[in-house]
PDB file of C-alpha atoms in Angstrom:
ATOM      1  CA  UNK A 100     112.884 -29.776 -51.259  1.00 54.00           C
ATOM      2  CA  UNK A 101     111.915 -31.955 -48.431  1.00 67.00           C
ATOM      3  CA  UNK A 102     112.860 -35.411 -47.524  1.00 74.00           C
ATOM      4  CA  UNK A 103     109.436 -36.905 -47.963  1.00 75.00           C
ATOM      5  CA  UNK A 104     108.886 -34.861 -51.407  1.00 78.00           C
ATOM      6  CA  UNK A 105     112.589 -35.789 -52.612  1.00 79.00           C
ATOM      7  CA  UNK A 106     111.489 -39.605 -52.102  1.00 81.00           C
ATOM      8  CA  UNK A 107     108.232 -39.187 -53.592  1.00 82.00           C
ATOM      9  CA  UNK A 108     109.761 -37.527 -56.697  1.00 81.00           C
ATOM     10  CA  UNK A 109     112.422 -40.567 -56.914  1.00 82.00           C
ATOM     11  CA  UNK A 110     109.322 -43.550 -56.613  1.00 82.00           C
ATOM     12  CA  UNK A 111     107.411 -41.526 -59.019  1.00 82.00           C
ATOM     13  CA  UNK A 112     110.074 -41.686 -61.552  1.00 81.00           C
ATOM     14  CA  UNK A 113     110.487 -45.350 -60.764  1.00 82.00           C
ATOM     15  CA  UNK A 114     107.470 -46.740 -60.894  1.00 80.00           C
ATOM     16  CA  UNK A 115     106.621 -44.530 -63.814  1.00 78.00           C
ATOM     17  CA  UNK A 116     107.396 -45.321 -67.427  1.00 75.00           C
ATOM     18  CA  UNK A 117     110.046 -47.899 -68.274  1.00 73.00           C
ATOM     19  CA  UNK A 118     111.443 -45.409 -71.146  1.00 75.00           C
ATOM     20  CA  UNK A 119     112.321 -42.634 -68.729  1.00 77.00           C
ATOM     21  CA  UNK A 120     115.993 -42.309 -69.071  1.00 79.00           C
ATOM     22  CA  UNK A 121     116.077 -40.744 -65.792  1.00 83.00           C
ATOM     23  CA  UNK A 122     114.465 -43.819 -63.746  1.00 84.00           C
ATOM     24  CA  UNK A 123     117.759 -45.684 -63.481  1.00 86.00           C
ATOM     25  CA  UNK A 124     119.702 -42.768 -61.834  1.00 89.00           C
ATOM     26  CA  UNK A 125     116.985 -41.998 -59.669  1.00 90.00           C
ATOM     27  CA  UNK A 126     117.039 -45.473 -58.376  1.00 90.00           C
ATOM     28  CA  UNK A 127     120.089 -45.599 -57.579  1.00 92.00           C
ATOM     29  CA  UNK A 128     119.792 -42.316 -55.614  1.00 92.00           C
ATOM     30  CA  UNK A 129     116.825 -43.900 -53.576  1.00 92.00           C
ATOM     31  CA  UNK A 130     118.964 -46.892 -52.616  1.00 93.00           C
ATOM     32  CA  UNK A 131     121.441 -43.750 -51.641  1.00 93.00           C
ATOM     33  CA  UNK A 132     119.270 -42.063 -49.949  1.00 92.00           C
ATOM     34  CA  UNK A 133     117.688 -44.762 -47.774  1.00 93.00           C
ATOM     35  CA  UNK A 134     120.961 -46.852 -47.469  1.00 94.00           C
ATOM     36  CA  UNK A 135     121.460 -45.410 -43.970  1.00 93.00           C
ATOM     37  CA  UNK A 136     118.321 -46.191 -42.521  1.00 92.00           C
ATOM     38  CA  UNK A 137     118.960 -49.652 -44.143  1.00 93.00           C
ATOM     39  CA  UNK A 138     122.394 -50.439 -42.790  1.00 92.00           C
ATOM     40  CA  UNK A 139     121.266 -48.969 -39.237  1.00 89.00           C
ATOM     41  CA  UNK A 140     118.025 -51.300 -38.685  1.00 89.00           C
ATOM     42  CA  UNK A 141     120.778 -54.770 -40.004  1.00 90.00           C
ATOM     43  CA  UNK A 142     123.770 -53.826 -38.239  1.00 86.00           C
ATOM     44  CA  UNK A 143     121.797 -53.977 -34.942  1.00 81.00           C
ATOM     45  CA  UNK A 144     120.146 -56.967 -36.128  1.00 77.00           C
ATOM     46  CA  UNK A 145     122.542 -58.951 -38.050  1.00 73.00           C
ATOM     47  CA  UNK A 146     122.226 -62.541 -37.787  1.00 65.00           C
ATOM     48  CA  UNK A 147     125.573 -64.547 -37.686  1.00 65.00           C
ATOM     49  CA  UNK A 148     127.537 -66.171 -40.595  1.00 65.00           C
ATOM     50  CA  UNK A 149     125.378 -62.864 -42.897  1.00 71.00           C
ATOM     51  CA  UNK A 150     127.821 -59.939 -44.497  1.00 83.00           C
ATOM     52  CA  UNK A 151     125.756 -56.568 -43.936  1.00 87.00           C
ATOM     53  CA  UNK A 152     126.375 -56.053 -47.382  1.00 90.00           C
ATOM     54  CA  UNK A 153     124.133 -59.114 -48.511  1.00 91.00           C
ATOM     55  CA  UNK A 154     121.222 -58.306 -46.106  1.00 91.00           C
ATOM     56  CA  UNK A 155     121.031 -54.917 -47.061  1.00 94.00           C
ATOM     57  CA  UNK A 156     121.130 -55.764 -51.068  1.00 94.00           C
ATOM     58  CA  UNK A 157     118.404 -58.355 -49.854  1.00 94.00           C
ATOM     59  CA  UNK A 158     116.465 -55.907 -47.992  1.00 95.00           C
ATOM     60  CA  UNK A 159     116.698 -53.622 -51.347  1.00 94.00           C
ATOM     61  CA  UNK A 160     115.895 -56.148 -53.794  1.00 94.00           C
ATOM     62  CA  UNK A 161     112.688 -57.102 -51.446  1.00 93.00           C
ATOM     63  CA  UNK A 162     111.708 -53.018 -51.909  1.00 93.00           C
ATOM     64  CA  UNK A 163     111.959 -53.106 -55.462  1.00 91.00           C
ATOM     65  CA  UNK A 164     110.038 -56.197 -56.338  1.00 90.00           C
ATOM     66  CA  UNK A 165     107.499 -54.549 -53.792  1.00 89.00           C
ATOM     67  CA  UNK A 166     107.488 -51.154 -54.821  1.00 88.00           C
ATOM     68  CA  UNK A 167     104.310 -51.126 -56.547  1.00 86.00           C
ATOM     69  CA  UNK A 168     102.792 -52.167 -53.378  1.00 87.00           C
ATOM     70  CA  UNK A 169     103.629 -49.082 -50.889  1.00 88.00           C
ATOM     71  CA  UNK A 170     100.592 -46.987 -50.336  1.00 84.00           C
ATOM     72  CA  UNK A 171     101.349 -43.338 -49.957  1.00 80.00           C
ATOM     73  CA  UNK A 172      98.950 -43.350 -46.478  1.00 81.00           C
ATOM     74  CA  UNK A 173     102.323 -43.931 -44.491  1.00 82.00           C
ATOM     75  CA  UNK A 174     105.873 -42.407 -44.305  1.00 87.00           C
ATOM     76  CA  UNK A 175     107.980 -44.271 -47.130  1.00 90.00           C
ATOM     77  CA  UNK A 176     110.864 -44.832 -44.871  1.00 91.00           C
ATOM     78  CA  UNK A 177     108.662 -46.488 -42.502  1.00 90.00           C
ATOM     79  CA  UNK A 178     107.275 -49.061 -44.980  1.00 92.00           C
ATOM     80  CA  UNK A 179     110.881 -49.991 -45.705  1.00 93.00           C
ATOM     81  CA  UNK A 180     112.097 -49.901 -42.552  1.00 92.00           C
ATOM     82  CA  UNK A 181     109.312 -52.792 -41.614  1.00 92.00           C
ATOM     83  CA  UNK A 182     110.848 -54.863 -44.406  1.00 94.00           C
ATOM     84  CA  UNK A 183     113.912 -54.364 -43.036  1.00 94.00           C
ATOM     85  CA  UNK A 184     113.070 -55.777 -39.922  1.00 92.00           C
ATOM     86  CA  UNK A 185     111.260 -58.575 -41.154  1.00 91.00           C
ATOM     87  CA  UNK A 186     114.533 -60.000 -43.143  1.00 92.00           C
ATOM     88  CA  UNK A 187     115.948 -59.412 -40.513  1.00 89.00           C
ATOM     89  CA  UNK A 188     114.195 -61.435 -37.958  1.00 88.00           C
ATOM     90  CA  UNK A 189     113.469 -63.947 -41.053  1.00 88.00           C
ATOM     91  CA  UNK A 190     117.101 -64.596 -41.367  1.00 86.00           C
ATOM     92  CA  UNK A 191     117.319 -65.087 -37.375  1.00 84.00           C
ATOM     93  CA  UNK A 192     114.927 -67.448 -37.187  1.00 82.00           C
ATOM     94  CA  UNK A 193     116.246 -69.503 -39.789  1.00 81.00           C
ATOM     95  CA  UNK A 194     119.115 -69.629 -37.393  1.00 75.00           C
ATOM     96  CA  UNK A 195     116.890 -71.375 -34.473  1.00 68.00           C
ATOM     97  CA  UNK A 196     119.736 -72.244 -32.324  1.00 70.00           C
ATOM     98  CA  UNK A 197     120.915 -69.043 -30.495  1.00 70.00           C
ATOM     99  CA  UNK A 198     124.120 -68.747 -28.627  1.00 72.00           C
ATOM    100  CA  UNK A 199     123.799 -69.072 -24.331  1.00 76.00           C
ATOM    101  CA  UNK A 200     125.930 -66.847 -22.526  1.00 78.00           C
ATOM    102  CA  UNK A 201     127.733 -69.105 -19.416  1.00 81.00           C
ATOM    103  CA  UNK A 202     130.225 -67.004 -16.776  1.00 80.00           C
ATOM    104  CA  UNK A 203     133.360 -68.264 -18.237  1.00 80.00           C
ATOM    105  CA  UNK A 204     132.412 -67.110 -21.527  1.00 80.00           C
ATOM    106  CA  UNK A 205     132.502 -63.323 -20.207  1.00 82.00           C
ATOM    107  CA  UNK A 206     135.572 -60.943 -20.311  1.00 84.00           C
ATOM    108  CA  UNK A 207     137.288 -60.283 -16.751  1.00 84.00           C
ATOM    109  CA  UNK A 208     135.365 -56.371 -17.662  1.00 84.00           C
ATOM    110  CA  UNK A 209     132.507 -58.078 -18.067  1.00 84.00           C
ATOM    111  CA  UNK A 210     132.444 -60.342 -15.187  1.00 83.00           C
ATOM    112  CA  UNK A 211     133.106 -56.922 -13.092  1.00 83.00           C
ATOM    113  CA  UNK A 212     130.799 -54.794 -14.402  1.00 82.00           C
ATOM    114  CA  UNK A 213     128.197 -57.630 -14.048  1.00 81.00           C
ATOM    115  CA  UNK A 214     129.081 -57.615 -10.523  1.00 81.00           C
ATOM    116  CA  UNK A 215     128.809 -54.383  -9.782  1.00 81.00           C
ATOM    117  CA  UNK A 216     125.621 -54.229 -11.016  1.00 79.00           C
ATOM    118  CA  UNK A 217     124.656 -56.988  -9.398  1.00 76.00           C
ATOM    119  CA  UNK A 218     126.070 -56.295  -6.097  1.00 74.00           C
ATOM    120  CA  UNK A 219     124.243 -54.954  -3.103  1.00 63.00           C
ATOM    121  CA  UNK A 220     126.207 -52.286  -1.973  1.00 61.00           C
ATOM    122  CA  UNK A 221     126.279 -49.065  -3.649  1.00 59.00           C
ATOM    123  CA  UNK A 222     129.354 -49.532  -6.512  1.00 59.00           C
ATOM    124  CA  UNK A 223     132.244 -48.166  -4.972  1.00 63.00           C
ATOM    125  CA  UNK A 224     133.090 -46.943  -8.876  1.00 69.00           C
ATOM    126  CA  UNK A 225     130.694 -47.135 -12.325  1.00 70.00           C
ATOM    127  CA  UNK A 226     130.563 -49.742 -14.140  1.00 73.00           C
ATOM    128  CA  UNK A 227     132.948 -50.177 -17.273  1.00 81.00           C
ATOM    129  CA  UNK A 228     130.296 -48.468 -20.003  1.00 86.00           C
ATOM    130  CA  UNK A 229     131.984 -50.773 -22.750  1.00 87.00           C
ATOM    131  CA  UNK A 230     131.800 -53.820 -21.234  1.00 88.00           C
ATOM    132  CA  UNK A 231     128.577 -52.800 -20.542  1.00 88.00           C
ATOM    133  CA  UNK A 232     127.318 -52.426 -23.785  1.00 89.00           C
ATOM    134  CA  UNK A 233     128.861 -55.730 -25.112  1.00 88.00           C
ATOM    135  CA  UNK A 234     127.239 -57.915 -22.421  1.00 88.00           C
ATOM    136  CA  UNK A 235     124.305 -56.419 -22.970  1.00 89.00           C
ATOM    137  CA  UNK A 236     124.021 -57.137 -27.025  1.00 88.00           C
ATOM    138  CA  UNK A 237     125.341 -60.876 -25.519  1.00 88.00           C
ATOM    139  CA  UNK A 238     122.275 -60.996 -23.239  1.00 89.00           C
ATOM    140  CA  UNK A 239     120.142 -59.912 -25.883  1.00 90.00           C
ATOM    141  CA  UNK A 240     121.386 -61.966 -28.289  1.00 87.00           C
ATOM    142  CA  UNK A 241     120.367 -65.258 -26.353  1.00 88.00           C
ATOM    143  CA  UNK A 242     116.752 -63.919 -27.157  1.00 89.00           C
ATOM    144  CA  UNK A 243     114.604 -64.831 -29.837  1.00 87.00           C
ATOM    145  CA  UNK A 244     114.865 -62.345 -32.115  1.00 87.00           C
ATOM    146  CA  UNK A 245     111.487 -60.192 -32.316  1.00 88.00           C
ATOM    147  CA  UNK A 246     112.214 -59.845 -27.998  1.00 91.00           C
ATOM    148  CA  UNK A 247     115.970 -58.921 -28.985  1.00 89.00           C
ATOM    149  CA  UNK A 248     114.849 -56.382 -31.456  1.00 90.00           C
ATOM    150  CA  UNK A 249     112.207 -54.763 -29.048  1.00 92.00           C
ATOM    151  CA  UNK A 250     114.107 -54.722 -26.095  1.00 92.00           C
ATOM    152  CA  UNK A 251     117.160 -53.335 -28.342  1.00 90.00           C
ATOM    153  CA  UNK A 252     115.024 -50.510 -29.564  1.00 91.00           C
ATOM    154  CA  UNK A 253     113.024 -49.850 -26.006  1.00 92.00           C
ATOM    155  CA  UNK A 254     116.007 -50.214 -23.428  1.00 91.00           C
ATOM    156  CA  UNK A 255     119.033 -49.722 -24.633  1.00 90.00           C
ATOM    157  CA  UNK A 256     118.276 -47.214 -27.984  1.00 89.00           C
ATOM    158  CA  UNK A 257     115.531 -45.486 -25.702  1.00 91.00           C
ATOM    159  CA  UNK A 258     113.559 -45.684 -28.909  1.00 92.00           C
ATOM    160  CA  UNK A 259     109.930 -44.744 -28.086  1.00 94.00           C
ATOM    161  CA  UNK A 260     107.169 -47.126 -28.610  1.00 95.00           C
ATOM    162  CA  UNK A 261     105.162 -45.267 -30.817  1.00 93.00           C
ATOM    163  CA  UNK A 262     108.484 -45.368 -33.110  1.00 91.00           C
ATOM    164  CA  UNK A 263     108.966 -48.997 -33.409  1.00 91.00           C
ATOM    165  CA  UNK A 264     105.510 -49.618 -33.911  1.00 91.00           C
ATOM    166  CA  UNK A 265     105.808 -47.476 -37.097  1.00 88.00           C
ATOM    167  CA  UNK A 266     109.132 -49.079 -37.768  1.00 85.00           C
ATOM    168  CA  UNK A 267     107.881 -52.795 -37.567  1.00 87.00           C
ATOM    169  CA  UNK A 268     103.873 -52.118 -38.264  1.00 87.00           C
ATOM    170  CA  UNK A 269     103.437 -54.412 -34.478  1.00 90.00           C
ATOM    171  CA  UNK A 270     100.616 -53.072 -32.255  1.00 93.00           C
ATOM    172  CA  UNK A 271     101.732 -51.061 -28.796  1.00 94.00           C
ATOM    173  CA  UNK A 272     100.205 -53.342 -26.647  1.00 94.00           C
ATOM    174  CA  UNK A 273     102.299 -56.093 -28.625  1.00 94.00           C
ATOM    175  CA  UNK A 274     104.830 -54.801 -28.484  1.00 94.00           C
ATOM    176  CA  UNK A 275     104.897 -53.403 -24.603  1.00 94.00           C
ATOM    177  CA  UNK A 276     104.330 -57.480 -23.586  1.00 95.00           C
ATOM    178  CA  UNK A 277     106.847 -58.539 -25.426  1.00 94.00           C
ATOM    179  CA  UNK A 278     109.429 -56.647 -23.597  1.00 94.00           C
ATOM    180  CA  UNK A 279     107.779 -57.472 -20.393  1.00 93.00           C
ATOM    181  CA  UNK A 280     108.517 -60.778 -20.407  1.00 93.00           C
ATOM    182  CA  UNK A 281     112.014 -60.511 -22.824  1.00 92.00           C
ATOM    183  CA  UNK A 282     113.111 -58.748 -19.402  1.00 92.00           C
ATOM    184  CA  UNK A 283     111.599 -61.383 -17.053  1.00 90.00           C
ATOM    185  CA  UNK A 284     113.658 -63.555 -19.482  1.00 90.00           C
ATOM    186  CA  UNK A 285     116.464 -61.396 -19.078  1.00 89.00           C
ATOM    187  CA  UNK A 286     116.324 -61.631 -15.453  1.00 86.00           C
ATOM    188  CA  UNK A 287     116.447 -64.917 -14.955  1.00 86.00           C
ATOM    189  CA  UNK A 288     119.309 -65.350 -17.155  1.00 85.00           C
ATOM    190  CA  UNK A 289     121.321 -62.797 -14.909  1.00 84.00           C
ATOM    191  CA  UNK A 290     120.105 -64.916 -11.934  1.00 82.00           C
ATOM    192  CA  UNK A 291     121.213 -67.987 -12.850  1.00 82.00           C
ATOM    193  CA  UNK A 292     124.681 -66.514 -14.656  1.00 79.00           C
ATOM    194  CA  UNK A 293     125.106 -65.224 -10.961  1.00 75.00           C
ATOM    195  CA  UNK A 294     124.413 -67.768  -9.370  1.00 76.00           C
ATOM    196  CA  UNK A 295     126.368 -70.435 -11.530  1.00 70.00           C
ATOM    197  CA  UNK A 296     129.157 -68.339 -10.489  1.00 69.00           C
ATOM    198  CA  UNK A 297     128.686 -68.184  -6.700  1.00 65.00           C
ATOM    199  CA  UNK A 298     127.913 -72.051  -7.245  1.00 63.00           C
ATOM    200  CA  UNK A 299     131.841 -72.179  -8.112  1.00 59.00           C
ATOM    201  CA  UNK A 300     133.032 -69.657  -5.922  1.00 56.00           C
TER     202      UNK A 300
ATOM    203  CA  UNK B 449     122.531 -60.800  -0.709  1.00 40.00           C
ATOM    204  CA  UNK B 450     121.657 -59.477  -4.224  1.00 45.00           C
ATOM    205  CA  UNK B 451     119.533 -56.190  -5.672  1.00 49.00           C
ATOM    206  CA  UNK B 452     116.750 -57.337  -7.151  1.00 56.00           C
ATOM    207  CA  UNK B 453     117.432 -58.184 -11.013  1.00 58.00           C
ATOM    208  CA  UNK B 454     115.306 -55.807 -12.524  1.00 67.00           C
ATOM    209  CA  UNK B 455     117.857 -53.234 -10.565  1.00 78.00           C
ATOM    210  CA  UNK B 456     120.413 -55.309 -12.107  1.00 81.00           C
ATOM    211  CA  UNK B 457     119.329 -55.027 -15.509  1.00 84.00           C
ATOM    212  CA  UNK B 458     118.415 -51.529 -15.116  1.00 85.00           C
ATOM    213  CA  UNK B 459     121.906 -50.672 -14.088  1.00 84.00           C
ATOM    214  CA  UNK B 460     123.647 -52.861 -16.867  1.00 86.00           C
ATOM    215  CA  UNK B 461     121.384 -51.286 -19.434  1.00 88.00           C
ATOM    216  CA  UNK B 462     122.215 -47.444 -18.054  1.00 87.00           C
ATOM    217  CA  UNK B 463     125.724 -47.733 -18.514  1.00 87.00           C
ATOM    218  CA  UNK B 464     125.350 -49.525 -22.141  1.00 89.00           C
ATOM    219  CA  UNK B 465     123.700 -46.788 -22.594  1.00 89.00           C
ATOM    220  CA  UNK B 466     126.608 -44.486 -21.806  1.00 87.00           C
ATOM    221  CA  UNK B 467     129.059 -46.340 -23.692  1.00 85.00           C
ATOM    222  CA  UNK B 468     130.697 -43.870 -26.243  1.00 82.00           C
ATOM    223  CA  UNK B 469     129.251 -44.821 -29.787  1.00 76.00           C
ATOM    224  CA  UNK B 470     131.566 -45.383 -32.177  1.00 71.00           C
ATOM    225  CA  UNK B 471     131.076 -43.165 -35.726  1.00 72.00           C
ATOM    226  CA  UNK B 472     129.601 -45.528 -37.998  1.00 76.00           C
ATOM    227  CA  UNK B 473     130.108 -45.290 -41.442  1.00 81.00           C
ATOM    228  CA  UNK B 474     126.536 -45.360 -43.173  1.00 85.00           C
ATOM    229  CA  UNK B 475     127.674 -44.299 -46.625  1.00 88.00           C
ATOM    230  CA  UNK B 476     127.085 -47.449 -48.968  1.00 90.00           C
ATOM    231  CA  UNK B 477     130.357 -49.277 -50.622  1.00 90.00           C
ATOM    232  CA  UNK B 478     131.517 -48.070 -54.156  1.00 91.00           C
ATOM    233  CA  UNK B 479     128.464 -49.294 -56.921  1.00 91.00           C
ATOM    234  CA  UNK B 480     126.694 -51.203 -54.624  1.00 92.00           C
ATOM    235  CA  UNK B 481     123.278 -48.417 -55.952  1.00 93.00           C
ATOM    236  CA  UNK B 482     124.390 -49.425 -59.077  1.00 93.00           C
ATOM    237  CA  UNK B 483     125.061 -53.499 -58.459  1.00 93.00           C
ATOM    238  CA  UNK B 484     121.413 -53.602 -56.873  1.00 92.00           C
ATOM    239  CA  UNK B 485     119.776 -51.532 -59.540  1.00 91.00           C
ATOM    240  CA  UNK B 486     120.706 -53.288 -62.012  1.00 91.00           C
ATOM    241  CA  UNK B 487     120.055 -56.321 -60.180  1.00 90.00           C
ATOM    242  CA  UNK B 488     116.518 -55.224 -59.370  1.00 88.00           C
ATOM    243  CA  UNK B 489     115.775 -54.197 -62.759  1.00 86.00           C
ATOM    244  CA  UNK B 490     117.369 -57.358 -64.514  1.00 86.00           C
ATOM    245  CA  UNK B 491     114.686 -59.511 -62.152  1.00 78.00           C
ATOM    246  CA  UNK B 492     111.770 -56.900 -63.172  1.00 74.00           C
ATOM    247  CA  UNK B 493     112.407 -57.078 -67.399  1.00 71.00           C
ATOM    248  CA  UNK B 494     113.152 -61.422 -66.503  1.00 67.00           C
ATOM    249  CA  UNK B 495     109.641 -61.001 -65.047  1.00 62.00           C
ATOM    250  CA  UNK B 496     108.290 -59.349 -67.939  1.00 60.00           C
ATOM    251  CA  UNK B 497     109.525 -61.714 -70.323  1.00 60.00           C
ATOM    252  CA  UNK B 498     108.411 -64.641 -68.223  1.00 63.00           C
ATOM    253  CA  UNK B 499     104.958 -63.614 -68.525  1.00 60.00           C
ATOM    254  CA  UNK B 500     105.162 -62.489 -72.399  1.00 62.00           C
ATOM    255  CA  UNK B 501     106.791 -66.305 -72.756  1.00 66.00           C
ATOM    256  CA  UNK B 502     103.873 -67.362 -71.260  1.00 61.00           C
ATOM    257  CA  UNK B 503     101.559 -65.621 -72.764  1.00 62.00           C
ATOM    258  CA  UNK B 504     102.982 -66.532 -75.857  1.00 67.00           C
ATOM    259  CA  UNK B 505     102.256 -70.360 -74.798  1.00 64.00           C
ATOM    260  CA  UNK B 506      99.469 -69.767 -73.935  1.00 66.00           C
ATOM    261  CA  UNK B 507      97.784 -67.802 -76.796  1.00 70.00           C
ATOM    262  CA  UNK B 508     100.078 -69.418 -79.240  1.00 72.00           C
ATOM    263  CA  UNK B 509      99.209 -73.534 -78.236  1.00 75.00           C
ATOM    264  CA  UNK B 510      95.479 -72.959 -78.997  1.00 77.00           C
ATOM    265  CA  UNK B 511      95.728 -70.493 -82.325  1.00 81.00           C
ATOM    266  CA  UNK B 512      97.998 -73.572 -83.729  1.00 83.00           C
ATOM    267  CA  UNK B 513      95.452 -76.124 -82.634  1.00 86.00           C
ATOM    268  CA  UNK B 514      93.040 -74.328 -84.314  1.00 85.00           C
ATOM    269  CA  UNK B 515      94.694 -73.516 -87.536  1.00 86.00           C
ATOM    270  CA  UNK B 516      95.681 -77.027 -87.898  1.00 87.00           C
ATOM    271  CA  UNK B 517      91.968 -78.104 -87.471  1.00 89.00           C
ATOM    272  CA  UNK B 518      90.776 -75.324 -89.827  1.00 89.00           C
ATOM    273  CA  UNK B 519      93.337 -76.713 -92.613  1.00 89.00           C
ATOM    274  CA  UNK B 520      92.330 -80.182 -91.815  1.00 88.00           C
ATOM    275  CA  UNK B 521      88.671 -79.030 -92.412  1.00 86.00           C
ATOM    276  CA  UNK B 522      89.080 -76.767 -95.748  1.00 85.00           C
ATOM    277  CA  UNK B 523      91.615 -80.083 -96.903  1.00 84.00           C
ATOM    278  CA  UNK B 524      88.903 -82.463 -96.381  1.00 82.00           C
ATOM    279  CA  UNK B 525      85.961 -80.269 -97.464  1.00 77.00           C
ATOM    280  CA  UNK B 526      88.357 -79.516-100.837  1.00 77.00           C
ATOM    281  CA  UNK B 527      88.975 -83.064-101.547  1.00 73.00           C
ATOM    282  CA  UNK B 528      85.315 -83.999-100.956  1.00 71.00           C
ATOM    283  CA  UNK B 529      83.879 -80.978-103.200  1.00 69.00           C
ATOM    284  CA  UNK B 530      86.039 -82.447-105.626  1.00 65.00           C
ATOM    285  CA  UNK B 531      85.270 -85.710-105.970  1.00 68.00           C
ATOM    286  CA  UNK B 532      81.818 -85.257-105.268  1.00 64.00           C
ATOM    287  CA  UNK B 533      81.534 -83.212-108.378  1.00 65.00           C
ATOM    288  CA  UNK B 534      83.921 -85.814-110.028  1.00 69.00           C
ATOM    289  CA  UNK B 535      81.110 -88.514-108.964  1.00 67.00           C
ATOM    290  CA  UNK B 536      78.483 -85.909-110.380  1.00 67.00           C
ATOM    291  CA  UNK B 537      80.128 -85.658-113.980  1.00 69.00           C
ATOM    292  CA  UNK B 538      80.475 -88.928-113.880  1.00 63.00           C
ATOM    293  CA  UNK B 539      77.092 -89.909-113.449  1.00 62.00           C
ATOM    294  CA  UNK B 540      76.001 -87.254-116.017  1.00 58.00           C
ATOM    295  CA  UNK B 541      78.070 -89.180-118.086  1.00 59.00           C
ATOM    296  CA  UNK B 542      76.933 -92.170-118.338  1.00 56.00           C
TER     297      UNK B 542
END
């Protein structure tokens, strides 16, 4: 049986009668089932002082007490996957102030790698990968969060656009503007990081 | 002195992307299907007794109102009928 039948079956037995026997199991083989997708979408998203654990029973709670809402015209996964993102970004927002990222907060890897990227000459070796990676979910996390998200999903998960616009139901063009000018934002924050630093070299 | 930061970015981002992903363990924790089932479900049967106790209010405050004014009515229309026709034999008696 397919994916897309498999999760039909399950919603059918869910939303159907209240004496099925069956409907409880089957629930709890759809939260199973889509708990992947679930824990994916928060762990790259998860707002600080939140347990995973919480935002994903959230994020499941939301789909139940929505359930008889989904329309069959789109992908299931899809339709949870947007309400996903929107706790998400909800619970970000409620956070407002978002943490700034200053030269002598980075790791001596860090500082290197951000150099060598940075620098003008060819790098005489690659940049540390790791280090990378964690200065780069520390830039992103200094955005707001629906930039963070896209720019997350676009840049550095090479998701395509046509994917996250399913995922979080925003248009392409939307979507393509706001990581235009997350990256301007981006960019200025790497200028000024840099140049804070020459400032007290 | 510098590359231009878009370079810079697109560098940074290229070897983030590189980094070696750690397996992530995407298998939920032991009866948490069955903590937010039950959870889910518990809300859903609160909901439906919410709106039966409403309902209930609803439906029930008017039915009382108007049984109590139908008693009121067949009391008074009683006690009249009765001593109207009290006032009637009277009057036949004399």
């Amino acid at each position: 049986m397919s994916n897309d039948a498999e999760l039909a079956g399950l919603l059918e037995s869910i939303l159907g009668s209240r004496e099925n026997p069956r409907r409880e199991s089957d629930a709890r083989q759809l939260v199973e089932k889509l708990y992947p997708l679930v824990i994916r979408i928060v762990r790259s998203h998860l707002p600080r002082r939140e347990t995973e654990e919480d935002m994903a029973q959230e994020i499941f709670m939301k789909m139940f007490a929505r359930l008889h809402q989904y329309r069959a015209d789109r992908p299931f996964e899809h339709w949870v996957s947007r309400i996903a993102v929107t706790t998400c970004i909800d619970h970000l927002r409620a956070q407002k102030a978002r943490p700034e990222l200053r030269w002598g907060d980075l790791s001596s890897e860090q500082a290197e790698c951000l150099d060598t990227c940075m620098a003008d000459q060819p790098a005489t070796h690659p940049p540390d990968t790791l280090a990378a990676r964690e200065l780069v979910h520390q830039l992103l996390a200094t955005l707001n969060p629906q930039d963070r998200l896209i720019l997350q999903w676009l840049d550095l998960d090479q998701i395509p656009v046509e994917e996250i616009r399913q995922r979080t139901g925003w248009g392409a063009s939307f979507i393509k503007v706001r990581a235009f000018r997350a990256r301007a934002k981006l960019r200025s924050k790497l200028q000024s990081l840099e140049q804070k630093n020459h400032g007290k070299n | 002195m510098e590359k231009t930061d878009d370079h810079a970015w697109e560098q940074l981002i290229s070897a983030a992307r590189k980094a070696p992903r750690q397996e992530e363990d995407v298998h939920p924790p032991l009866g948490f299907a069955t903590r937010v089932v039950a959870r889910a479900f518990a809300v859903q049967n609160m909901t439906l007794l919410d709106a039966l106790d409403s309902l209930s209010y609803r439906v029930g405050g008017p039915s009382l109102l108007f049984g109590g004014i139908l008693l009121l009515a067949s009391t008074i229309f009683t006690e009249f009928s009765i001593s109207f026709s009290q006032i009637l034999n009277l009057s036949w008696i004399f």
